[in-house]
C-alpha cells in the first residue's frame, strides 16, 4: 500500500515489502534464500542458539550482580544478540546502528506526516552495506551475501526488516520473565522443566 511504502521509505526504500513487480520478486527470492524458508530449521540454527545462550547468560549475570533485571539492561543485551545473528560478531557492540534504525522507524511510523531524514537513512544503509561487503559467514548477512545474485536485489535494504523483526520476541521474553517473577510456583515449574 502507499502507506506501507511511505513508512518503509524512511529506512528501507528498496525492501521487498516496498517494491513491486520484478524487483519485488527478485528481492523476495533473496530473502527466502537467506532465511531458508523451505527448510524446517535454518542451517545456522545451532549457531544462533549458542549466540542467544551466551547473550542471555550475560544479561542474567548482570541482573544478578545488580539485584534486578530492568528493560534497558535486557533490551541492550537482546540487541547484542540480534546484531550478532543478523550481521555477525563485528556488529555486537554497534549500538549506534540500532539507535539509527530506531530513530528512522519512529519517523517512519508517521509515514507521510514526517519528512525523511535522508542523511540518517543513507548513513544507516551505508553501515549495513559495510557488513555485507565483508560479511561474517556465520550470520544472516553472510548468508544473504552468498545468496545475492544481482546487486538490484539491494541486500542492505532487506536487512533492516531482519533487525526489527526481533522486537516482538524481546518484548514477549521480557514480559514472560516479569510474569514468572510474580508467580513463583510457575517460575519453579519452568526452571524444573528447563533443567
Short mmCIF file of N, CA and C in Angstrom, two decimals:
data_model
loop_
_atom_site.label_atom_id
_atom_site.label_comp_id
_atom_site.label_asym_id
_atom_site.label_seq_id
_atom_site.Cartn_x
_atom_site.Cartn_y
_atom_site.Cartn_z
N UNK A 1 0.84 -1.18 0.00
CA UNK A 1 0.00 0.00 0.00
C UNK A 1 0.89 1.24 0.00
N UNK A 2 0.31 2.35 -0.34
CA UNK A 2 1.05 3.61 -0.34
C UNK A 2 1.52 3.97 1.07
N UNK A 3 0.70 3.67 2.07
CA UNK A 3 1.06 3.97 3.45
C UNK A 3 2.27 3.14 3.89
N UNK A 4 2.26 1.87 3.54
CA UNK A 4 3.37 0.98 3.90
C UNK A 4 4.65 1.45 3.21
N UNK A 5 4.55 1.78 1.93
CA UNK A 5 5.72 2.28 1.20
C UNK A 5 6.24 3.56 1.83
N UNK A 6 5.35 4.46 2.19
CA UNK A 6 5.78 5.73 2.80
C UNK A 6 6.51 5.47 4.11
N UNK A 7 6.03 4.55 4.90
CA UNK A 7 6.68 4.23 6.17
C UNK A 7 8.04 3.59 5.94
N UNK A 8 8.11 2.61 5.05
CA UNK A 8 9.37 1.90 4.80
C UNK A 8 10.40 2.76 4.09
N UNK A 9 9.96 3.73 3.32
CA UNK A 9 10.89 4.62 2.62
C UNK A 9 11.75 5.42 3.58
N UNK A 10 11.36 5.50 4.82
CA UNK A 10 12.15 6.22 5.82
C UNK A 10 13.45 5.48 6.14
N UNK A 11 13.48 4.15 5.97
CA UNK A 11 14.68 3.42 6.38
C UNK A 11 15.03 2.22 5.50
N UNK A 12 14.15 1.77 4.62
CA UNK A 12 14.47 0.64 3.74
C UNK A 12 13.68 0.76 2.44
N UNK A 13 13.94 1.80 1.66
CA UNK A 13 13.12 2.04 0.47
C UNK A 13 13.21 0.94 -0.59
N UNK A 14 14.29 0.18 -0.59
CA UNK A 14 14.42 -0.89 -1.58
C UNK A 14 14.09 -2.26 -1.05
N UNK A 15 13.34 -2.33 0.03
CA UNK A 15 12.99 -3.64 0.60
C UNK A 15 11.97 -4.34 -0.28
N UNK A 16 11.89 -5.63 -0.14
CA UNK A 16 10.90 -6.40 -0.90
C UNK A 16 9.49 -5.88 -0.61
N UNK A 17 9.21 -5.54 0.63
CA UNK A 17 7.87 -5.08 1.01
C UNK A 17 7.50 -3.75 0.38
N UNK A 18 8.50 -2.93 0.02
CA UNK A 18 8.23 -1.62 -0.58
C UNK A 18 8.40 -1.64 -2.09
N UNK A 19 8.59 -2.83 -2.67
CA UNK A 19 8.85 -2.96 -4.10
C UNK A 19 7.64 -3.57 -4.81
N UNK A 20 7.67 -3.48 -6.13
CA UNK A 20 6.61 -4.05 -6.96
C UNK A 20 7.22 -4.78 -8.15
N UNK A 21 6.45 -5.66 -8.75
CA UNK A 21 6.83 -6.32 -9.99
C UNK A 21 8.07 -7.17 -9.88
N UNK A 22 8.90 -7.13 -10.92
CA UNK A 22 10.11 -7.96 -10.98
C UNK A 22 11.08 -7.67 -9.84
N UNK A 23 11.32 -6.40 -9.47
CA UNK A 23 12.24 -6.17 -8.34
C UNK A 23 11.74 -6.82 -7.05
N UNK A 24 10.43 -6.75 -6.82
CA UNK A 24 9.88 -7.38 -5.61
C UNK A 24 10.10 -8.89 -5.64
N UNK A 25 9.84 -9.52 -6.78
CA UNK A 25 10.01 -10.97 -6.88
C UNK A 25 11.47 -11.36 -6.65
N UNK A 26 12.39 -10.61 -7.22
CA UNK A 26 13.81 -10.90 -7.06
C UNK A 26 14.25 -10.72 -5.61
N UNK A 27 13.81 -9.64 -4.99
CA UNK A 27 14.19 -9.37 -3.59
C UNK A 27 13.55 -10.38 -2.65
N UNK A 28 12.36 -10.82 -2.98
CA UNK A 28 11.72 -11.85 -2.16
C UNK A 28 12.51 -13.16 -2.24
N UNK A 29 12.97 -13.51 -3.45
CA UNK A 29 13.79 -14.73 -3.60
C UNK A 29 15.05 -14.64 -2.73
N UNK A 30 15.66 -13.46 -2.70
CA UNK A 30 16.85 -13.28 -1.87
C UNK A 30 16.53 -13.50 -0.40
N UNK A 31 15.44 -12.94 0.06
CA UNK A 31 15.04 -13.13 1.47
C UNK A 31 14.73 -14.58 1.76
N UNK A 32 14.03 -15.25 0.85
CA UNK A 32 13.69 -16.65 1.07
C UNK A 32 14.94 -17.53 1.10
N UNK A 33 15.92 -17.22 0.24
CA UNK A 33 17.17 -17.98 0.24
C UNK A 33 17.95 -17.73 1.54
N UNK A 34 17.97 -16.49 1.98
CA UNK A 34 18.69 -16.14 3.21
C UNK A 34 18.07 -16.82 4.42
N UNK A 35 16.76 -16.79 4.50
CA UNK A 35 16.06 -17.35 5.65
C UNK A 35 15.76 -18.84 5.53
N UNK A 36 16.09 -19.40 4.34
CA UNK A 36 15.86 -20.83 4.10
C UNK A 36 14.42 -21.20 4.41
N UNK A 37 13.50 -20.48 3.80
CA UNK A 37 12.08 -20.65 4.13
C UNK A 37 11.54 -22.03 3.80
N UNK A 38 12.19 -22.76 2.93
CA UNK A 38 11.74 -24.10 2.59
C UNK A 38 12.21 -25.17 3.55
N UNK A 39 13.01 -24.79 4.53
CA UNK A 39 13.57 -25.76 5.48
C UNK A 39 12.87 -25.66 6.83
N UNK A 40 12.66 -26.78 7.49
CA UNK A 40 12.02 -26.72 8.81
C UNK A 40 12.90 -26.04 9.85
N UNK A 41 14.23 -26.08 9.66
CA UNK A 41 15.16 -25.44 10.59
C UNK A 41 16.30 -24.84 9.78
N UNK A 42 16.67 -23.61 10.09
CA UNK A 42 17.74 -22.92 9.37
C UNK A 42 19.06 -23.67 9.60
N UNK A 43 19.91 -23.69 8.59
CA UNK A 43 21.18 -24.41 8.69
C UNK A 43 22.10 -23.84 9.77
N UNK A 44 21.89 -22.61 10.17
CA UNK A 44 22.72 -22.00 11.21
C UNK A 44 21.99 -21.94 12.56
N UNK A 45 20.92 -22.68 12.70
CA UNK A 45 20.11 -22.61 13.93
C UNK A 45 20.93 -22.92 15.18
N UNK A 46 21.78 -23.91 15.15
CA UNK A 46 22.56 -24.26 16.34
C UNK A 46 23.50 -23.12 16.70
N UNK A 47 24.11 -22.51 15.71
CA UNK A 47 25.00 -21.36 15.96
C UNK A 47 24.21 -20.20 16.56
N UNK A 48 23.05 -19.92 16.00
CA UNK A 48 22.21 -18.83 16.51
C UNK A 48 21.75 -19.11 17.94
N UNK A 49 21.42 -20.37 18.22
CA UNK A 49 21.00 -20.74 19.58
C UNK A 49 22.14 -20.53 20.57
N UNK A 50 23.37 -20.84 20.15
CA UNK A 50 24.53 -20.63 21.02
C UNK A 50 24.73 -19.14 21.29
N UNK A 51 24.54 -18.31 20.28
CA UNK A 51 24.64 -16.85 20.47
C UNK A 51 23.58 -16.40 21.47
N UNK A 52 22.35 -16.87 21.29
CA UNK A 52 21.27 -16.49 22.21
C UNK A 52 21.62 -16.90 23.64
N UNK A 53 22.14 -18.10 23.82
CA UNK A 53 22.50 -18.58 25.15
C UNK A 53 23.58 -17.69 25.77
N UNK A 54 24.61 -17.36 25.00
CA UNK A 54 25.70 -16.51 25.51
C UNK A 54 25.18 -15.15 25.95
N UNK A 55 24.37 -14.53 25.11
CA UNK A 55 23.89 -13.19 25.44
C UNK A 55 22.89 -13.20 26.60
N UNK A 56 22.04 -14.22 26.66
CA UNK A 56 21.09 -14.30 27.77
C UNK A 56 21.82 -14.62 29.07
N UNK A 57 22.88 -15.43 29.00
CA UNK A 57 23.69 -15.68 30.20
C UNK A 57 24.32 -14.39 30.71
N UNK A 58 24.78 -13.55 29.79
CA UNK A 58 25.38 -12.28 30.21
C UNK A 58 24.33 -11.35 30.82
N UNK A 59 23.15 -11.30 30.21
CA UNK A 59 22.06 -10.50 30.79
C UNK A 59 21.75 -10.98 32.20
N UNK A 60 21.65 -12.30 32.38
CA UNK A 60 21.32 -12.86 33.70
C UNK A 60 22.42 -12.56 34.71
N UNK A 61 23.68 -12.69 34.32
CA UNK A 61 24.78 -12.43 35.25
C UNK A 61 24.78 -10.97 35.68
N UNK A 62 24.55 -10.06 34.74
CA UNK A 62 24.49 -8.63 35.07
C UNK A 62 23.32 -8.35 36.00
N UNK A 63 22.18 -8.94 35.72
CA UNK A 63 20.99 -8.73 36.55
C UNK A 63 21.22 -9.26 37.97
N UNK A 64 21.85 -10.41 38.09
CA UNK A 64 22.13 -10.96 39.42
C UNK A 64 23.09 -10.06 40.19
N UNK A 65 24.11 -9.54 39.50
CA UNK A 65 25.07 -8.66 40.15
C UNK A 65 24.42 -7.35 40.61
N UNK A 66 23.46 -6.85 39.83
CA UNK A 66 22.78 -5.59 40.15
C UNK A 66 21.58 -5.80 41.08
N UNK A 67 21.12 -7.03 41.18
CA UNK A 67 19.97 -7.32 42.03
C UNK A 67 18.64 -7.04 41.36
N UNK A 68 18.64 -6.76 40.06
CA UNK A 68 17.38 -6.54 39.34
C UNK A 68 17.63 -6.65 37.84
N UNK A 69 16.56 -6.97 37.15
CA UNK A 69 16.58 -7.01 35.68
C UNK A 69 15.58 -5.96 35.21
N UNK A 70 16.08 -4.95 34.53
CA UNK A 70 15.18 -3.93 34.00
C UNK A 70 15.17 -4.01 32.48
N UNK A 71 14.21 -3.28 31.89
CA UNK A 71 14.01 -3.32 30.44
C UNK A 71 15.25 -2.86 29.70
N UNK A 72 15.87 -1.76 30.13
CA UNK A 72 17.03 -1.24 29.40
C UNK A 72 18.17 -2.25 29.36
N UNK A 73 18.46 -2.87 30.49
CA UNK A 73 19.52 -3.87 30.52
C UNK A 73 19.19 -5.08 29.67
N UNK A 74 17.94 -5.51 29.74
CA UNK A 74 17.52 -6.66 28.95
C UNK A 74 17.59 -6.35 27.46
N UNK A 75 17.01 -5.22 27.05
CA UNK A 75 16.91 -4.94 25.62
C UNK A 75 18.26 -4.60 25.01
N UNK A 76 19.17 -4.03 25.79
CA UNK A 76 20.53 -3.79 25.30
C UNK A 76 21.19 -5.13 24.97
N UNK A 77 21.07 -6.08 25.88
CA UNK A 77 21.63 -7.42 25.64
C UNK A 77 20.92 -8.14 24.52
N UNK A 78 19.60 -7.96 24.46
CA UNK A 78 18.82 -8.58 23.39
C UNK A 78 19.34 -8.14 22.03
N UNK A 79 19.58 -6.84 21.89
CA UNK A 79 20.05 -6.34 20.59
C UNK A 79 21.50 -6.69 20.29
N UNK A 80 22.29 -6.99 21.31
CA UNK A 80 23.62 -7.56 21.04
C UNK A 80 23.44 -8.90 20.34
N UNK A 81 22.53 -9.69 20.86
CA UNK A 81 22.23 -10.99 20.25
C UNK A 81 21.73 -10.81 18.82
N UNK A 82 20.79 -9.91 18.63
CA UNK A 82 20.20 -9.69 17.31
C UNK A 82 21.27 -9.28 16.30
N UNK A 83 22.11 -8.32 16.69
CA UNK A 83 23.14 -7.86 15.75
C UNK A 83 24.11 -8.99 15.41
N UNK A 84 24.46 -9.82 16.36
CA UNK A 84 25.36 -10.94 16.07
C UNK A 84 24.71 -11.93 15.10
N UNK A 85 23.45 -12.23 15.31
CA UNK A 85 22.75 -13.18 14.43
C UNK A 85 22.57 -12.59 13.03
N UNK A 86 22.14 -11.36 12.95
CA UNK A 86 21.83 -10.76 11.66
C UNK A 86 23.09 -10.31 10.93
N UNK A 87 24.01 -9.64 11.63
CA UNK A 87 25.15 -9.01 10.96
C UNK A 87 26.50 -9.65 11.28
N UNK A 88 26.59 -10.37 12.36
CA UNK A 88 27.84 -11.04 12.70
C UNK A 88 28.50 -10.48 13.94
N UNK A 89 29.60 -11.12 14.31
CA UNK A 89 30.31 -10.78 15.55
C UNK A 89 30.76 -9.33 15.60
N UNK A 90 31.19 -8.79 14.47
CA UNK A 90 31.69 -7.41 14.44
C UNK A 90 30.62 -6.40 14.81
N UNK A 91 29.37 -6.76 14.70
CA UNK A 91 28.27 -5.83 14.98
C UNK A 91 27.79 -5.89 16.42
N UNK A 92 28.35 -6.75 17.23
CA UNK A 92 27.84 -6.95 18.59
C UNK A 92 27.67 -5.64 19.35
N UNK A 93 28.65 -4.79 19.30
CA UNK A 93 28.61 -3.53 20.06
C UNK A 93 28.21 -2.33 19.21
N UNK A 94 27.67 -2.56 18.03
CA UNK A 94 27.28 -1.44 17.16
C UNK A 94 25.91 -0.89 17.57
N UNK A 95 25.88 -0.35 18.77
CA UNK A 95 24.63 0.22 19.30
C UNK A 95 24.17 1.39 18.43
N UNK A 96 25.12 2.12 17.84
CA UNK A 96 24.76 3.28 17.01
C UNK A 96 23.91 2.85 15.82
N UNK A 97 24.17 1.67 15.29
CA UNK A 97 23.39 1.17 14.15
C UNK A 97 21.93 0.98 14.54
N UNK A 98 21.69 0.29 15.64
CA UNK A 98 20.30 0.04 16.03
C UNK A 98 19.64 1.30 16.58
N UNK A 99 20.43 2.22 17.12
CA UNK A 99 19.87 3.52 17.52
C UNK A 99 19.41 4.30 16.28
N UNK A 100 20.22 4.26 15.22
CA UNK A 100 19.82 4.91 13.96
C UNK A 100 18.52 4.31 13.45
N UNK A 101 18.45 2.98 13.45
CA UNK A 101 17.24 2.31 12.98
C UNK A 101 16.03 2.72 13.80
N UNK A 102 16.18 2.79 15.11
CA UNK A 102 15.06 3.17 15.97
C UNK A 102 14.56 4.57 15.64
N UNK A 103 15.48 5.50 15.45
CA UNK A 103 15.08 6.86 15.10
C UNK A 103 14.39 6.93 13.75
N UNK A 104 14.91 6.20 12.78
CA UNK A 104 14.29 6.18 11.45
C UNK A 104 12.92 5.51 11.49
N UNK A 105 12.77 4.47 12.28
CA UNK A 105 11.47 3.80 12.40
C UNK A 105 10.43 4.72 13.04
N UNK A 106 10.86 5.48 14.02
CA UNK A 106 9.92 6.42 14.64
C UNK A 106 9.40 7.42 13.62
N UNK A 107 10.31 7.92 12.78
CA UNK A 107 9.88 8.83 11.71
C UNK A 107 8.95 8.09 10.76
N UNK A 108 9.30 6.84 10.43
CA UNK A 108 8.50 6.03 9.51
C UNK A 108 7.10 5.77 10.02
N UNK A 109 6.94 5.71 11.34
CA UNK A 109 5.60 5.48 11.91
C UNK A 109 4.63 6.58 11.52
N UNK A 110 5.16 7.74 11.19
CA UNK A 110 4.31 8.85 10.77
C UNK A 110 4.23 8.96 9.25
N UNK A 111 4.84 8.01 8.55
CA UNK A 111 4.77 7.86 7.09
C UNK A 111 4.86 9.19 6.35
N UNK A 112 3.71 9.66 5.83
CA UNK A 112 3.66 10.89 5.04
C UNK A 112 3.83 12.15 5.88
N UNK A 113 3.56 12.06 7.17
CA UNK A 113 3.49 13.24 8.02
C UNK A 113 4.85 13.74 8.50
N UNK A 114 5.89 12.99 8.23
CA UNK A 114 7.22 13.35 8.72
C UNK A 114 8.19 13.36 7.55
N UNK A 115 8.97 14.41 7.45
CA UNK A 115 9.99 14.48 6.41
C UNK A 115 11.04 13.39 6.65
N UNK A 116 11.52 12.82 5.57
CA UNK A 116 12.53 11.77 5.69
C UNK A 116 13.87 12.36 6.12
N UNK A 117 14.55 11.66 6.97
CA UNK A 117 15.91 12.01 7.37
C UNK A 117 16.84 11.28 6.38
N UNK A 118 17.02 11.88 5.23
CA UNK A 118 17.80 11.22 4.17
C UNK A 118 19.25 10.98 4.59
N UNK A 119 19.84 11.93 5.29
CA UNK A 119 21.23 11.75 5.74
C UNK A 119 21.32 10.58 6.72
N UNK A 120 20.37 10.51 7.66
CA UNK A 120 20.35 9.41 8.61
C UNK A 120 20.12 8.08 7.92
N UNK A 121 19.18 8.06 6.97
CA UNK A 121 18.89 6.83 6.23
C UNK A 121 20.11 6.39 5.43
N UNK A 122 20.77 7.33 4.76
CA UNK A 122 21.96 6.99 3.97
C UNK A 122 23.08 6.45 4.86
N UNK A 123 23.25 7.07 6.03
CA UNK A 123 24.28 6.59 6.96
C UNK A 123 23.96 5.19 7.46
N UNK A 124 22.69 4.97 7.78
CA UNK A 124 22.25 3.66 8.25
C UNK A 124 22.46 2.59 7.19
N UNK A 125 22.01 2.85 5.96
CA UNK A 125 22.15 1.87 4.88
C UNK A 125 23.62 1.64 4.53
N UNK A 126 24.45 2.68 4.64
CA UNK A 126 25.89 2.52 4.37
C UNK A 126 26.52 1.60 5.41
N UNK A 127 26.10 1.72 6.66
CA UNK A 127 26.63 0.83 7.70
C UNK A 127 26.23 -0.62 7.41
N UNK A 128 25.00 -0.82 7.00
CA UNK A 128 24.56 -2.18 6.67
C UNK A 128 25.33 -2.72 5.48
N UNK A 129 25.54 -1.88 4.48
CA UNK A 129 26.29 -2.31 3.29
C UNK A 129 27.71 -2.73 3.66
N UNK A 130 28.31 -2.02 4.61
CA UNK A 130 29.66 -2.38 5.05
C UNK A 130 29.69 -3.79 5.64
N UNK A 131 28.64 -4.17 6.38
CA UNK A 131 28.59 -5.53 6.92
C UNK A 131 28.41 -6.57 5.81
N UNK A 132 27.76 -6.19 4.74
CA UNK A 132 27.59 -7.10 3.60
C UNK A 132 28.85 -7.16 2.73
N UNK A 133 29.58 -6.08 2.69
CA UNK A 133 30.81 -6.05 1.88
C UNK A 133 31.89 -6.96 2.46
N UNK A 134 31.89 -7.13 3.76
CA UNK A 134 32.83 -8.02 4.45
C UNK A 134 32.02 -8.87 5.42
N UNK A 135 31.20 -9.78 4.89
CA UNK A 135 30.22 -10.47 5.74
C UNK A 135 30.82 -11.53 6.64
N UNK A 136 30.23 -11.64 7.81
CA UNK A 136 30.53 -12.75 8.71
C UNK A 136 29.81 -13.97 8.13
N UNK A 137 30.54 -15.02 7.78
CA UNK A 137 29.88 -16.18 7.15
C UNK A 137 28.87 -16.88 8.05
N UNK A 138 28.96 -16.65 9.36
CA UNK A 138 28.05 -17.29 10.31
C UNK A 138 26.92 -16.35 10.74
N UNK A 139 26.49 -15.49 9.82
CA UNK A 139 25.41 -14.55 10.10
C UNK A 139 24.41 -14.57 8.95
N UNK A 140 23.25 -13.98 9.18
CA UNK A 140 22.28 -13.87 8.09
C UNK A 140 22.81 -12.96 7.00
N UNK A 141 23.59 -11.94 7.35
CA UNK A 141 24.20 -11.09 6.33
C UNK A 141 25.16 -11.91 5.46
N UNK A 142 25.91 -12.81 6.06
CA UNK A 142 26.80 -13.68 5.29
C UNK A 142 26.01 -14.58 4.36
N UNK A 143 24.93 -15.13 4.88
CA UNK A 143 24.05 -15.97 4.06
C UNK A 143 23.47 -15.16 2.91
N UNK A 144 23.07 -13.93 3.20
CA UNK A 144 22.48 -13.06 2.17
C UNK A 144 23.52 -12.71 1.11
N UNK A 145 24.73 -12.41 1.54
CA UNK A 145 25.79 -12.07 0.59
C UNK A 145 26.05 -13.24 -0.36
N UNK A 146 26.02 -14.46 0.17
CA UNK A 146 26.23 -15.65 -0.69
C UNK A 146 25.05 -15.86 -1.63
N UNK A 147 23.85 -15.55 -1.17
CA UNK A 147 22.64 -15.80 -1.97
C UNK A 147 22.35 -14.72 -2.99
N UNK A 148 22.95 -13.54 -2.82
CA UNK A 148 22.65 -12.42 -3.71
C UNK A 148 23.19 -12.69 -5.11
N UNK A 149 22.31 -12.65 -6.09
CA UNK A 149 22.68 -12.93 -7.48
C UNK A 149 22.66 -11.68 -8.35
N UNK A 150 22.20 -10.56 -7.78
CA UNK A 150 22.04 -9.34 -8.56
C UNK A 150 22.09 -8.15 -7.61
N UNK A 151 22.96 -7.16 -7.88
CA UNK A 151 23.01 -6.01 -6.99
C UNK A 151 21.67 -5.28 -6.87
N UNK A 152 20.79 -5.45 -7.87
CA UNK A 152 19.46 -4.85 -7.84
C UNK A 152 18.57 -5.45 -6.76
N UNK A 153 19.00 -6.55 -6.16
CA UNK A 153 18.25 -7.12 -5.03
C UNK A 153 18.41 -6.27 -3.77
N UNK A 154 19.38 -5.35 -3.79
CA UNK A 154 19.61 -4.41 -2.69
C UNK A 154 19.61 -5.10 -1.33
N UNK A 155 20.57 -5.99 -1.10
CA UNK A 155 20.55 -6.73 0.16
C UNK A 155 20.59 -5.84 1.40
N UNK A 156 21.29 -4.72 1.34
CA UNK A 156 21.36 -3.85 2.52
C UNK A 156 20.02 -3.19 2.82
N UNK A 157 19.10 -3.18 1.87
CA UNK A 157 17.75 -2.67 2.11
C UNK A 157 16.84 -3.75 2.69
N UNK A 158 17.27 -5.01 2.64
CA UNK A 158 16.47 -6.10 3.19
C UNK A 158 16.75 -6.29 4.69
N UNK A 159 17.97 -5.99 5.10
CA UNK A 159 18.39 -6.29 6.47
C UNK A 159 17.68 -5.50 7.58
N UNK A 160 17.22 -4.27 7.33
CA UNK A 160 16.50 -3.59 8.43
C UNK A 160 15.31 -4.40 8.95
N UNK A 161 14.61 -5.05 8.05
CA UNK A 161 13.46 -5.87 8.44
C UNK A 161 13.90 -6.98 9.39
N UNK A 162 15.05 -7.56 9.12
CA UNK A 162 15.56 -8.64 9.96
C UNK A 162 15.86 -8.12 11.36
N UNK A 163 16.46 -6.92 11.41
CA UNK A 163 16.83 -6.36 12.71
C UNK A 163 15.60 -6.09 13.57
N UNK A 164 14.62 -5.39 13.01
CA UNK A 164 13.50 -5.03 13.89
C UNK A 164 12.46 -6.13 14.00
N UNK A 165 12.58 -7.18 13.22
CA UNK A 165 11.65 -8.31 13.36
C UNK A 165 11.83 -9.01 14.71
N UNK A 166 12.96 -8.79 15.36
CA UNK A 166 13.22 -9.40 16.67
C UNK A 166 12.53 -8.66 17.81
N UNK A 167 12.03 -7.46 17.56
CA UNK A 167 11.42 -6.67 18.64
C UNK A 167 10.32 -7.42 19.38
N UNK A 168 9.34 -8.00 18.69
CA UNK A 168 8.27 -8.69 19.43
C UNK A 168 8.78 -9.83 20.31
N UNK A 169 9.80 -10.54 19.84
CA UNK A 169 10.37 -11.62 20.65
C UNK A 169 11.00 -11.10 21.93
N UNK A 170 11.67 -9.94 21.84
CA UNK A 170 12.26 -9.33 23.02
C UNK A 170 11.19 -8.89 24.01
N UNK A 171 10.15 -8.27 23.50
CA UNK A 171 9.05 -7.81 24.37
C UNK A 171 8.38 -9.00 25.04
N UNK A 172 8.07 -10.03 24.25
CA UNK A 172 7.40 -11.21 24.81
C UNK A 172 8.29 -11.91 25.85
N UNK A 173 9.59 -11.99 25.57
CA UNK A 173 10.50 -12.64 26.52
C UNK A 173 10.56 -11.87 27.83
N UNK A 174 10.67 -10.55 27.75
CA UNK A 174 10.74 -9.75 28.96
C UNK A 174 9.44 -9.83 29.76
N UNK A 175 8.32 -9.78 29.07
CA UNK A 175 7.03 -9.91 29.75
C UNK A 175 6.89 -11.27 30.42
N UNK A 176 7.38 -12.30 29.76
CA UNK A 176 7.34 -13.64 30.35
C UNK A 176 8.16 -13.68 31.63
N UNK A 177 9.37 -13.10 31.58
CA UNK A 177 10.19 -13.06 32.79
C UNK A 177 9.51 -12.28 33.91
N UNK A 178 8.85 -11.19 33.55
CA UNK A 178 8.12 -10.39 34.55
C UNK A 178 7.00 -11.22 35.19
N UNK A 179 6.25 -11.94 34.37
CA UNK A 179 5.17 -12.78 34.90
C UNK A 179 5.71 -13.89 35.79
N UNK A 180 6.81 -14.52 35.35
CA UNK A 180 7.38 -15.59 36.16
C UNK A 180 7.89 -15.06 37.50
N UNK A 181 8.34 -13.80 37.52
CA UNK A 181 8.87 -13.24 38.76
C UNK A 181 7.79 -13.00 39.81
N UNK A 182 6.55 -12.85 39.38
CA UNK A 182 5.46 -12.63 40.35
C UNK A 182 4.59 -13.88 40.57
N UNK A 183 4.94 -14.95 39.89
CA UNK A 183 4.25 -16.23 40.08
C UNK A 183 5.32 -17.29 40.38
N UNK A 184 5.81 -17.32 41.63
CA UNK A 184 6.94 -18.20 41.96
C UNK A 184 6.70 -19.68 41.68
N UNK A 185 5.46 -20.14 41.87
CA UNK A 185 5.20 -21.57 41.63
C UNK A 185 5.36 -21.91 40.14
N UNK A 186 4.93 -21.02 39.29
CA UNK A 186 5.10 -21.23 37.84
C UNK A 186 6.58 -21.11 37.48
N UNK A 187 7.25 -20.13 38.08
CA UNK A 187 8.69 -19.98 37.83
C UNK A 187 9.46 -21.22 38.22
N UNK A 188 9.10 -21.83 39.34
CA UNK A 188 9.77 -23.06 39.79
C UNK A 188 9.50 -24.20 38.81
N UNK A 189 8.28 -24.28 38.31
CA UNK A 189 7.94 -25.33 37.34
C UNK A 189 8.71 -25.14 36.04
N UNK A 190 8.86 -23.91 35.60
CA UNK A 190 9.60 -23.61 34.37
C UNK A 190 11.07 -23.97 34.56
N UNK A 191 11.65 -23.59 35.71
CA UNK A 191 13.06 -23.93 35.97
C UNK A 191 13.26 -25.44 35.99
N UNK A 192 12.33 -26.17 36.58
CA UNK A 192 12.43 -27.62 36.65
C UNK A 192 12.34 -28.22 35.24
N UNK A 193 11.42 -27.69 34.45
CA UNK A 193 11.27 -28.20 33.07
C UNK A 193 12.52 -27.89 32.25
N UNK A 194 13.06 -26.70 32.42
CA UNK A 194 14.25 -26.31 31.65
C UNK A 194 15.44 -27.17 32.00
N UNK A 195 15.55 -27.54 33.28
CA UNK A 195 16.68 -28.38 33.71
C UNK A 195 16.58 -29.77 33.08
#
